Amino acid sequence: VIPTTDPVHWAAAGAATLAWLVLTGAAVASVVRSKRADRARSQTLTAQAGQGATLVAFASQTGMAEDLARMTAKALTDAGEAASVVSFADLDLAMMQAARRALFVVATTGEGDAPDNAARVVRQVMGQAARLPDLSYAMLALGDTSYLDYCGFAHAVDGWLKHAGARPLFDVIEVDDGDADAIRQWQHQLNALTGANAPVDWTPVAYTPWQLHSRTLINPGSPGGEAWRLRLSPLGALPAWVAGDIAEIGVPKPEGGPSLASRDYSIASLPSEGGLELLIRLMSHPDGRPGLASGWLTQTVPVGGEVFVRLRTNSGFHGPSPETPLILIGNGTGIAGLRAHLVGRTAAGQRGEAWLMFGERSREHDAFFDDDLQAWLADGRLTRLDRTFSRDAGDGRYVQALIDAHADEIRAWVDRGAALYVCGSLEGMASGVHAALERVLTSDTLIDLSETGRYRRDIY
Ligand SMILES: Cc1cc2nc3c(=O)[nH]c(=O)nc-3n(C[C@H](O)[C@H](O)[C@H](O)COP(=O)(O)OP(=O)(O)OC[C@H]3O[C@@H](n4cnc5c(N)ncnc54)[C@H](O)[C@@H]3O)c2cc1C
Ligand SMILES: Cc1cc2nc3c(=O)[nH]c(=O)nc-3n(C[C@H](O)[C@H](O)[C@H](O)COP(=O)(O)O)c2cc1C
């Protein structure tokens, strides 16, 4: 434990945190996309837990850390201990000072960045030195070794906690791409903490089989990579999901064996349409081999064949109330996650205006979901549609250019209470869109919108 009364250590803690804040500046100025939804979820669980409960706090971009935090809390309550699950969107210093014990489940996103739901904690809590001498804690760090800054945000939180004098109960447990062994190790440690002897059985994840009902190449001749629209039908009862949720697809590993690799896909449809729709871009390795999951889904699994799916709640990208005006911004396959939001805005009279800004390569080949969009423009579900195509003569712009081109209207929509939803690629699009929105709305407004859940992102 580092003595926190030592000014040298305070300075070191401050400097380390500051360096990290500078390095992740984009994320800091970035968004808290799930504040309102997360708050509701945090309170539901905290209401059951009284004083002395173990704090289980999650920083999550795509829902995995949130799921594991809930399972962690359940393991504690099953062992007769009180636990309260809190999103980082709601976490504050007082909560950590009041808790005797805290379990953190922390993911890293972007390039070593904090998840959007942790942006406020980074800015307001970790930005200052604190004293937490009475806190014992443990850290489950979610990450992926294929990224340069492995579990970077979890280690930043861990460093900040240590400098605050909090005492680690055991070493940080790193989970590489959902590694089942690491999760089991966490469960063993939880058993040791509670004295329980619960079976260690959270993993492997239970997938449910769906049938590949149809598969259509929607951009033949495109200068971009192949994009395939897949429709999956349930083999049993149709489960529930909402716009913003994610389908995690289990793919047989090339080397065989019982385990599956998994990849996430934004769900383009709603249960009211009877099945799961996905829009999959065929990716390839530098040597030309098809990507593992996108290759299997678009080239290997036969129509009529089985696909293993796990639906994941992604509260950070759930929609606002139906009357809220909605500005949807995306590129490429990002239109999948945006489409689901439009499908849900059906009942005329109750819905707010909706504006889609979309960017792809060529209008002739890449006007994804054009039939839907034209029908929705006609029935008023979509109020406004602006598209831009980067490879078309006379256009040549990316989607962020639309934000600058329509700055006055965007400001007017935001003044009327509009929420901004961004979906699509991390590289190029997300930062370009973010910078354009900062130019048009100011960065303070954008931070404010993110902290009130009016700026949300699903980016990959
Ligand atoms: C929340 C979320 C939602 C997503 N939604 C969709 C979606 O709706 N449609 C869709 O097509 N994909 C989506 N993705 C991406 C998807 O999960 C896979 O990463 C993608 O299909 C590639 O997987 P693969 O197994 O085919 O490629 P791999 O075998 O893992 O890699 C093949 C090659 O592609 C490169 N690559 C992999 N992923 C990316 C990437 N995101 N950007 C640039 N290069 C990459 C790799 O570096 C490698 O060279 C989403 C990802 C996330 C996290
Ligand atoms: C767009 C994107 C960026 C990521 N960046 C990192 C990273 O920089 N470092 C890391 O260790 N893991 C990174 N990951 C992996 C995630 O941390 C990992 O998938 C984790 O399980 C996600 O948890 P969540 O669903 O709670 O957000 C990234 C994942 C995605 C989709």
XYZ file of C-alpha atoms and ligand atoms in Angstrom:
544
model
C 0.000 0.000 0.000
C 1.372 3.392 -0.924
C 1.125 5.830 1.991
C -1.166 8.565 0.762
C -0.090 11.139 3.334
C 3.267 11.395 1.583
C 3.168 14.517 -0.622
C 5.610 12.895 -3.064
C 3.127 10.145 -3.642
C 0.288 12.600 -3.954
C 2.289 14.369 -6.618
C 3.099 11.066 -8.320
C -0.542 10.082 -8.228
C -1.557 13.431 -9.646
C 1.099 13.273 -12.348
C 0.244 9.706 -13.297
C -3.440 10.508 -13.502
C -2.746 13.698 -15.407
C -0.506 11.877 -17.899
C -3.193 9.321 -18.398
C -5.829 12.023 -18.794
C -3.731 13.725 -21.447
C -3.141 10.440 -23.250
C -6.813 9.674 -23.293
C -7.931 13.220 -23.938
C -10.316 12.123 -26.624
C -12.103 9.840 -24.234
C -12.177 12.447 -21.494
C -13.787 14.977 -23.762
C -15.794 12.114 -25.010
C -19.117 10.833 -23.883
C -21.077 9.275 -21.104
C -23.560 7.554 -23.285
C -25.602 5.690 -20.758
C -26.037 7.982 -17.826
C -29.789 8.042 -17.565
C -30.350 4.402 -18.384
C -27.487 3.303 -16.143
C -28.751 5.444 -13.299
C -32.121 3.729 -13.383
C -30.401 0.368 -13.387
C -28.009 1.324 -10.584
C -30.819 2.508 -8.352
C -32.941 -0.574 -8.850
C -30.195 -2.686 -7.422
C -28.905 -0.311 -4.778
C -32.411 -0.065 -3.323
C -32.125 -3.672 -2.214
C -28.822 -3.191 -0.485
C -28.328 -1.267 2.713
C -25.342 0.062 4.611
C -22.294 -2.171 4.589
C -23.082 -3.615 1.199
C -20.184 -4.416 -1.100
C -20.031 -1.921 -3.931
C -19.851 -3.600 -7.347
C -19.018 -0.917 -9.915
C -18.807 -1.416 -13.664
C -17.216 0.587 -16.478
C -18.569 -0.948 -19.657
C -18.806 0.005 -23.316
C -20.602 -2.962 -24.852
C -22.218 -4.607 -21.843
C -19.800 -7.402 -20.919
C -18.466 -5.705 -17.768
C -22.036 -4.815 -16.817
C -23.075 -8.476 -17.118
C -20.091 -9.669 -15.094
C -20.771 -7.042 -12.416
C -24.325 -8.315 -12.066
C -23.103 -11.913 -11.834
C -20.542 -10.820 -9.244
C -23.238 -9.150 -7.146
C -25.420 -12.239 -7.447
C -22.558 -14.440 -6.233
C -22.275 -12.211 -3.157
C -25.999 -12.139 -2.416
C -26.224 -15.915 -2.964
C -23.583 -16.198 -0.256
C -25.723 -14.076 2.071
C -23.862 -10.785 1.626
C -25.395 -7.474 0.585
C -24.160 -6.032 -2.686
C -25.008 -2.968 -4.697
C -24.300 -2.658 -8.412
C -23.363 0.819 -9.584
C -22.524 2.092 -13.047
C -19.428 4.301 -13.256
C -21.883 6.895 -14.582
C -23.209 7.161 -11.007
C -20.048 6.435 -9.053
C -18.678 9.191 -6.844
C -16.027 9.619 -4.201
C -18.512 9.649 -1.320
C -19.809 6.227 -2.374
C -16.289 4.820 -2.376
C -15.496 6.481 0.950
C -18.619 5.001 2.531
C -17.946 1.481 1.260
C -15.718 -0.917 3.174
C -15.291 -3.149 0.176
C -15.587 -2.525 -3.561
C -15.321 -4.841 -6.535
C -14.574 -3.119 -9.845
C -15.329 -4.658 -13.233
C -13.645 -2.382 -15.734
C -13.374 -2.603 -19.524
C -11.085 -0.626 -21.819
C -12.210 0.705 -25.183
C -10.862 2.767 -28.096
C -7.087 2.823 -27.828
C -6.648 2.304 -24.110
C -9.578 4.632 -23.377
C -12.240 4.659 -20.688
C -15.704 3.424 -21.679
C -18.129 6.280 -22.298
C -19.993 5.567 -19.046
C -16.780 6.345 -17.130
C -16.056 9.721 -18.758
C -17.443 11.699 -15.833
C -15.534 9.646 -13.251
C -12.348 10.255 -15.220
C -12.989 14.001 -15.370
C -14.413 14.669 -11.935
C -13.232 11.862 -9.640
C -9.942 10.519 -10.980
C -8.857 14.004 -11.981
C -8.129 14.709 -8.330
C -6.226 12.982 -5.574
C -8.386 11.272 -2.971
C -8.027 9.346 0.270
C -9.642 5.943 0.538
C -7.706 4.347 3.415
C -10.674 2.288 4.609
C -11.477 0.724 1.263
C -10.525 -2.818 0.287
C -11.056 -3.536 -3.362
C -10.535 -5.982 -6.183
C -10.320 -5.370 -9.920
C -11.578 -7.523 -12.773
C -10.012 -5.958 -15.890
C -11.630 -6.687 -19.257
C -9.545 -6.230 -22.361
C -8.027 -7.813 -25.384
C -4.310 -8.450 -25.962
C -4.727 -7.623 -29.638
C -4.864 -3.960 -28.564
C -1.650 -2.104 -27.732
C -2.829 -0.747 -24.390
C -4.062 -3.956 -22.794
C -6.574 -3.295 -19.995
C -5.246 0.282 -19.939
C -8.228 1.900 -18.252
C -8.550 -0.793 -15.554
C -4.880 -0.285 -14.697
C -5.383 3.478 -14.580
C -8.278 3.021 -12.113
C -6.207 0.521 -10.138
C -3.278 2.967 -9.965
C -5.565 5.766 -8.808
C -7.101 3.541 -6.092
C -3.663 2.489 -4.829
C -2.491 6.090 -4.693
C -5.636 6.887 -2.708
C -4.543 4.304 -0.155
C -7.180 1.696 -0.966
C -6.006 -1.866 -0.311
C -6.161 -4.485 -3.047
C -7.672 -7.759 -1.812
C -5.774 -9.636 -4.526
C -3.937 -8.864 -7.782
C -5.820 -7.440 -10.753
C -7.375 -10.274 -12.754
C -7.101 -9.581 -16.483
C -9.656 -11.145 -18.818
C -8.303 -11.392 -22.359
C -11.212 -11.442 -24.842
C -13.625 -13.080 -22.399
C -11.111 -15.742 -21.302
C -13.085 -18.298 -19.288
C -10.121 -19.302 -17.075
C -9.625 -15.738 -15.877
C -13.335 -15.395 -15.091
C -13.193 -18.658 -13.146
C -10.221 -17.284 -11.201
C -12.365 -14.269 -10.241
C -15.155 -16.604 -9.130
C -12.697 -18.582 -6.990
C -11.547 -15.340 -5.370
C -15.175 -14.347 -4.716
C -15.752 -17.716 -3.047
C -12.665 -17.138 -0.915
C -13.960 -13.681 0.083
C -17.403 -14.875 1.074
C -16.395 -18.283 2.393
C -18.892 -19.797 -0.021
C -18.290 -22.927 -1.975
C -20.424 -22.005 -4.958
C -19.803 -23.896 -8.178
C -17.681 -21.901 -10.559
C -20.033 -21.966 -13.507
C -20.498 -18.556 -15.147
C -18.713 -19.647 -18.299
C -18.798 -20.739 -21.019
C -21.519 -18.421 -22.176
C -24.800 -20.071 -23.083
C -25.519 -19.377 -26.756
C -28.873 -20.207 -28.281
C -29.149 -21.711 -31.766
C -30.836 -19.669 -34.503
C -31.378 -20.586 -38.129
C -29.838 -18.577 -40.955
C -33.028 -17.731 -42.835
C -31.562 -15.634 -45.660
C -28.376 -13.916 -46.737
C -28.193 -11.173 -49.364
C -25.221 -9.266 -50.751
C -26.531 -5.717 -50.684
C -23.692 -3.908 -52.472
C -22.624 -5.904 -55.550
C -20.136 -3.893 -57.567
C -19.318 -1.557 -54.668
C -15.834 -0.072 -54.413
C -16.043 -1.049 -50.715
C -15.950 -4.489 -49.126
C -18.905 -6.835 -49.490
C -21.797 -6.062 -47.109
C -24.271 -8.866 -46.435
C -27.724 -8.613 -44.904
C -28.446 -11.686 -42.787
C -31.783 -12.687 -41.338
C -31.844 -15.206 -38.488
C -34.974 -16.960 -37.244
C -35.279 -18.269 -33.699
C -35.433 -22.025 -33.277
C -37.525 -21.630 -30.122
C -39.558 -18.698 -28.795
C -38.507 -15.269 -30.015
C -36.566 -13.589 -27.182
C -36.958 -9.909 -26.305
C -34.453 -7.201 -27.191
C -34.552 -3.478 -27.863
C -32.855 -1.085 -30.273
C -29.184 -0.715 -29.348
C -28.686 -4.299 -28.175
C -25.923 -6.507 -29.521
C -25.863 -10.014 -30.976
C -22.752 -11.890 -29.927
C -22.123 -14.593 -32.510
C -20.296 -17.789 -31.595
C -18.111 -19.016 -34.436
C -16.473 -22.445 -34.646
C -12.724 -22.075 -34.214
C -10.711 -23.073 -37.316
C -8.664 -25.529 -35.280
C -11.902 -27.225 -34.236
C -12.826 -28.311 -30.734
C -15.880 -27.499 -28.678
C -15.146 -23.824 -27.988
C -16.326 -20.901 -30.059
C -14.717 -17.587 -30.903
C -17.122 -14.692 -30.600
C -17.747 -11.384 -32.342
C -20.286 -8.661 -31.654
C -22.776 -7.304 -34.207
C -25.261 -4.441 -33.848
C -28.810 -5.714 -34.273
C -30.603 -3.993 -37.169
C -34.124 -5.270 -36.425
C -36.618 -5.454 -33.564
C -38.588 -8.508 -32.356
C -41.696 -7.018 -34.028
C -40.045 -8.003 -37.339
C -39.921 -11.657 -36.282
C -36.168 -12.249 -36.377
C -32.668 -10.918 -36.052
C -31.240 -8.863 -38.899
C -27.530 -8.199 -39.123
C -25.453 -6.262 -41.632
C -22.038 -7.880 -41.941
C -19.022 -6.474 -43.741
C -16.706 -9.200 -45.003
C -13.339 -8.378 -43.458
C -10.052 -9.857 -44.555
C -6.591 -10.346 -43.144
C -3.648 -8.598 -44.794
C -2.852 -11.862 -46.645
C -6.362 -11.940 -48.118
C -7.842 -14.680 -45.902
C -11.407 -13.817 -44.868
C -12.012 -12.599 -41.324
C -12.931 -15.372 -38.922
C -16.512 -14.401 -38.065
C -17.415 -12.252 -41.066
C -16.018 -14.936 -43.397
C -17.909 -17.728 -41.661
C -21.170 -15.782 -41.603
C -21.035 -14.557 -45.187
C -19.321 -17.499 -46.936
C -19.408 -20.686 -44.890
C -22.540 -21.266 -42.858
C -25.251 -22.416 -45.295
C -28.667 -20.776 -45.509
C -30.830 -23.017 -43.294
C -27.791 -23.746 -41.088
C -27.426 -23.043 -37.370
C -25.864 -19.908 -35.935
C -25.145 -19.621 -32.213
C -26.197 -16.278 -30.810
C -26.118 -14.616 -27.451
C -28.161 -11.423 -27.163
C -26.502 -8.786 -25.015
C -28.192 -5.800 -23.443
C -26.286 -2.676 -24.378
C -27.935 -0.071 -22.178
C -25.461 2.580 -23.313
C -27.056 2.644 -26.774
C -30.710 2.264 -25.837
C -33.047 4.858 -27.310
C -34.599 7.973 -25.751
C -38.348 8.417 -25.176
C -40.336 8.289 -28.452
C -41.116 12.012 -28.500
C -37.430 12.999 -28.284
C -36.121 14.275 -31.642
C -33.369 11.967 -32.825
C -30.309 12.663 -34.953
C -28.729 9.407 -36.157
C -25.226 9.557 -37.614
C -23.235 6.683 -39.058
C -21.233 5.092 -41.801
C -21.064 1.666 -43.435
C -22.474 -1.195 -41.401
C -23.130 1.339 -38.621
C -26.503 1.879 -40.266
C -27.542 -1.471 -38.700
C -27.552 -0.092 -35.167
C -29.315 3.083 -36.364
C -31.982 1.219 -38.342
C -33.229 -0.540 -35.181
C -33.906 2.858 -33.605
C -36.010 3.916 -36.592
C -37.994 0.646 -36.662
C -39.095 1.339 -33.090
C -40.391 4.843 -33.771
C -43.690 3.739 -35.243
C -46.738 5.350 -33.702
C -47.406 8.618 -35.508
C -48.483 11.395 -33.190
C -46.232 10.202 -30.381
C -42.887 10.245 -32.115
C -40.415 13.074 -32.427
C -38.637 14.012 -35.639
C -35.815 11.757 -36.822
C -32.873 12.732 -39.032
C -30.436 10.209 -40.481
C -26.995 11.256 -41.737
C -25.182 8.425 -43.430
C -21.904 8.061 -45.296
C -20.668 5.304 -47.610
C -18.663 5.002 -50.816
C -20.996 5.042 -53.814
C -24.654 6.025 -54.115
C -25.229 3.503 -56.881
C -24.050 0.530 -54.824
C -24.017 1.531 -51.160
C -27.360 3.166 -50.381
C -27.898 0.556 -47.647
C -31.511 -0.149 -46.582
C -32.748 2.356 -49.177
C -36.179 0.691 -49.511
C -36.767 1.027 -45.772
C -35.515 4.594 -45.678
C -37.724 5.711 -48.597
C -40.772 4.045 -46.987
C -40.007 5.716 -43.667
C -39.552 9.114 -45.303
C -42.968 8.603 -46.916
C -44.714 7.592 -43.662
C -43.003 10.300 -41.632
C -41.036 8.018 -39.367
C -37.900 9.548 -40.874
C -38.188 13.311 -41.175
C -34.948 14.004 -42.945
C -32.287 11.981 -44.766
C -28.850 13.235 -45.801
C -26.330 10.896 -47.357
C -22.870 11.443 -48.697
C -20.723 9.151 -50.832
C -16.971 9.486 -50.696
C -16.173 7.889 -54.065
C -18.836 9.655 -56.126
C -17.771 12.394 -58.514
C -19.092 15.725 -57.302
C -19.471 14.501 -53.707
C -16.383 12.868 -52.198
C -17.240 13.694 -48.601
C -17.458 11.634 -45.421
C -20.416 11.733 -43.057
C -18.758 14.269 -40.737
C -18.878 16.802 -43.584
C -22.683 16.703 -43.344
C -22.447 17.931 -39.756
C -20.508 21.021 -40.786
C -22.754 21.563 -43.808
C -25.924 21.533 -41.677
C -24.561 23.216 -38.550
C -27.455 25.649 -38.052
C -30.118 22.956 -38.334
C -28.232 20.653 -35.969
C -28.047 23.429 -33.386
C -31.790 24.067 -33.808
C -32.586 20.356 -33.360
C -30.403 20.176 -30.230
C -32.157 23.299 -28.886
C -35.432 21.417 -29.379
C -34.078 18.590 -27.208
C -32.662 16.244 -29.868
C -30.490 13.272 -28.897
C -27.459 12.317 -31.031
C -26.726 8.638 -31.754
C -23.537 7.629 -33.574
C -22.866 4.130 -34.913
C -20.119 2.703 -37.103
C -16.380 2.620 -37.385
C -14.034 3.805 -34.699
C -11.273 4.599 -37.159
C -11.971 7.712 -39.171
C -15.691 8.107 -38.568
C -16.153 8.346 -34.791
C -13.377 10.848 -34.130
C -14.258 12.855 -37.252
C -17.908 13.040 -36.191
C -16.928 13.923 -32.634
C -14.675 16.762 -33.818
C -17.375 18.093 -36.162
C -19.966 18.027 -33.357
C -17.526 19.910 -31.113
C -17.121 22.552 -33.831
C -20.866 22.901 -34.331
C -22.088 22.606 -30.728
C -18.937 23.436 -28.655
C -17.142 20.811 -26.622
C -18.835 21.897 -23.376
C -22.262 21.305 -24.903
C -21.143 17.924 -26.190
C -19.871 16.891 -22.741
C -23.135 18.082 -21.267
C -25.155 16.110 -23.841
C -23.104 13.003 -23.146
C -23.502 13.283 -19.396
C -27.258 13.622 -19.749
C -27.468 10.646 -22.126
C -28.231 12.735 -25.236
C -25.009 11.798 -27.062
C -24.460 8.049 -27.321
C -22.147 5.930 -29.408
C -21.865 2.362 -30.588
C -18.517 2.283 -32.362
C -16.095 -0.433 -33.337
C -20.316 -3.271 -30.469
C -19.876 -3.786 -31.834
C -20.783 -3.808 -32.875
C -20.378 -4.271 -34.143
N -21.279 -4.282 -35.152
C -20.917 -4.710 -36.388
C -21.857 -4.711 -37.461
O -23.033 -4.346 -37.312
N -21.423 -5.156 -38.674
C -20.116 -5.560 -38.895
O -19.787 -5.958 -40.015
N -19.225 -5.557 -37.878
C -19.588 -5.160 -36.640
N -18.660 -5.170 -35.614
C -17.305 -5.701 -35.883
C -17.324 -7.230 -35.692
O -17.515 -7.547 -34.326
C -16.012 -7.912 -36.102
O -14.946 -7.264 -35.481
C -15.793 -7.915 -37.603
O -16.854 -8.614 -38.246
C -14.461 -8.610 -37.966
O -14.445 -9.890 -37.379
P -13.751 -11.118 -38.096
O -13.739 -12.257 -37.124
O -14.362 -11.350 -39.424
O -12.290 -10.582 -38.356
P -10.926 -11.097 -37.691
O -10.643 -12.489 -38.143
O -10.964 -10.827 -36.243
O -9.934 -10.063 -38.375
C -9.794 -10.031 -39.804
C -9.109 -8.746 -40.223
O -10.004 -7.645 -40.082
C -9.439 -6.638 -39.275
N -10.520 -6.082 -38.442
C -11.293 -6.765 -37.592
N -12.202 -5.955 -37.014
C -11.994 -4.731 -37.521
C -12.603 -3.462 -37.328
N -13.649 -3.277 -36.477
N -12.124 -2.413 -38.026
C -11.092 -2.561 -38.895
N -10.473 -3.737 -39.106
C -10.910 -4.800 -38.437
C -8.389 -7.352 -38.456
O -7.347 -6.489 -38.057
C -7.886 -8.408 -39.418
O -6.924 -7.897 -40.296
C -19.047 -4.724 -34.353
C -18.160 -4.698 -33.282
C -18.545 -4.244 -32.045
C -17.561 -4.237 -30.922
C -13.653 -0.669 -30.356
C -12.976 -1.455 -29.278
C -11.780 -0.987 -28.740
C -11.116 -1.720 -27.734
N -9.919 -1.242 -27.222
C -9.263 -1.960 -26.277
C -8.000 -1.510 -25.746
O -7.466 -0.474 -26.117
N -7.389 -2.282 -24.804
C -7.920 -3.456 -24.359
O -7.304 -4.115 -23.519
N -9.125 -3.909 -24.834
C -9.789 -3.200 -25.777
N -10.996 -3.654 -26.272
C -11.529 -4.934 -25.794
C -12.597 -4.742 -24.715
O -12.043 -4.191 -23.553
C -13.200 -6.113 -24.387
O -13.898 -6.565 -25.533
C -14.144 -6.061 -23.205
O -14.578 -7.366 -22.907
C -15.361 -5.176 -23.486
O -16.135 -5.053 -22.311
P -17.537 -4.223 -22.320
O -18.476 -5.041 -23.177
O -17.966 -4.182 -20.907
O -17.295 -2.876 -22.885
C -11.668 -2.933 -27.264
C -12.889 -3.397 -27.814
C -13.539 -2.666 -28.794
C -14.818 -3.191 -29.371
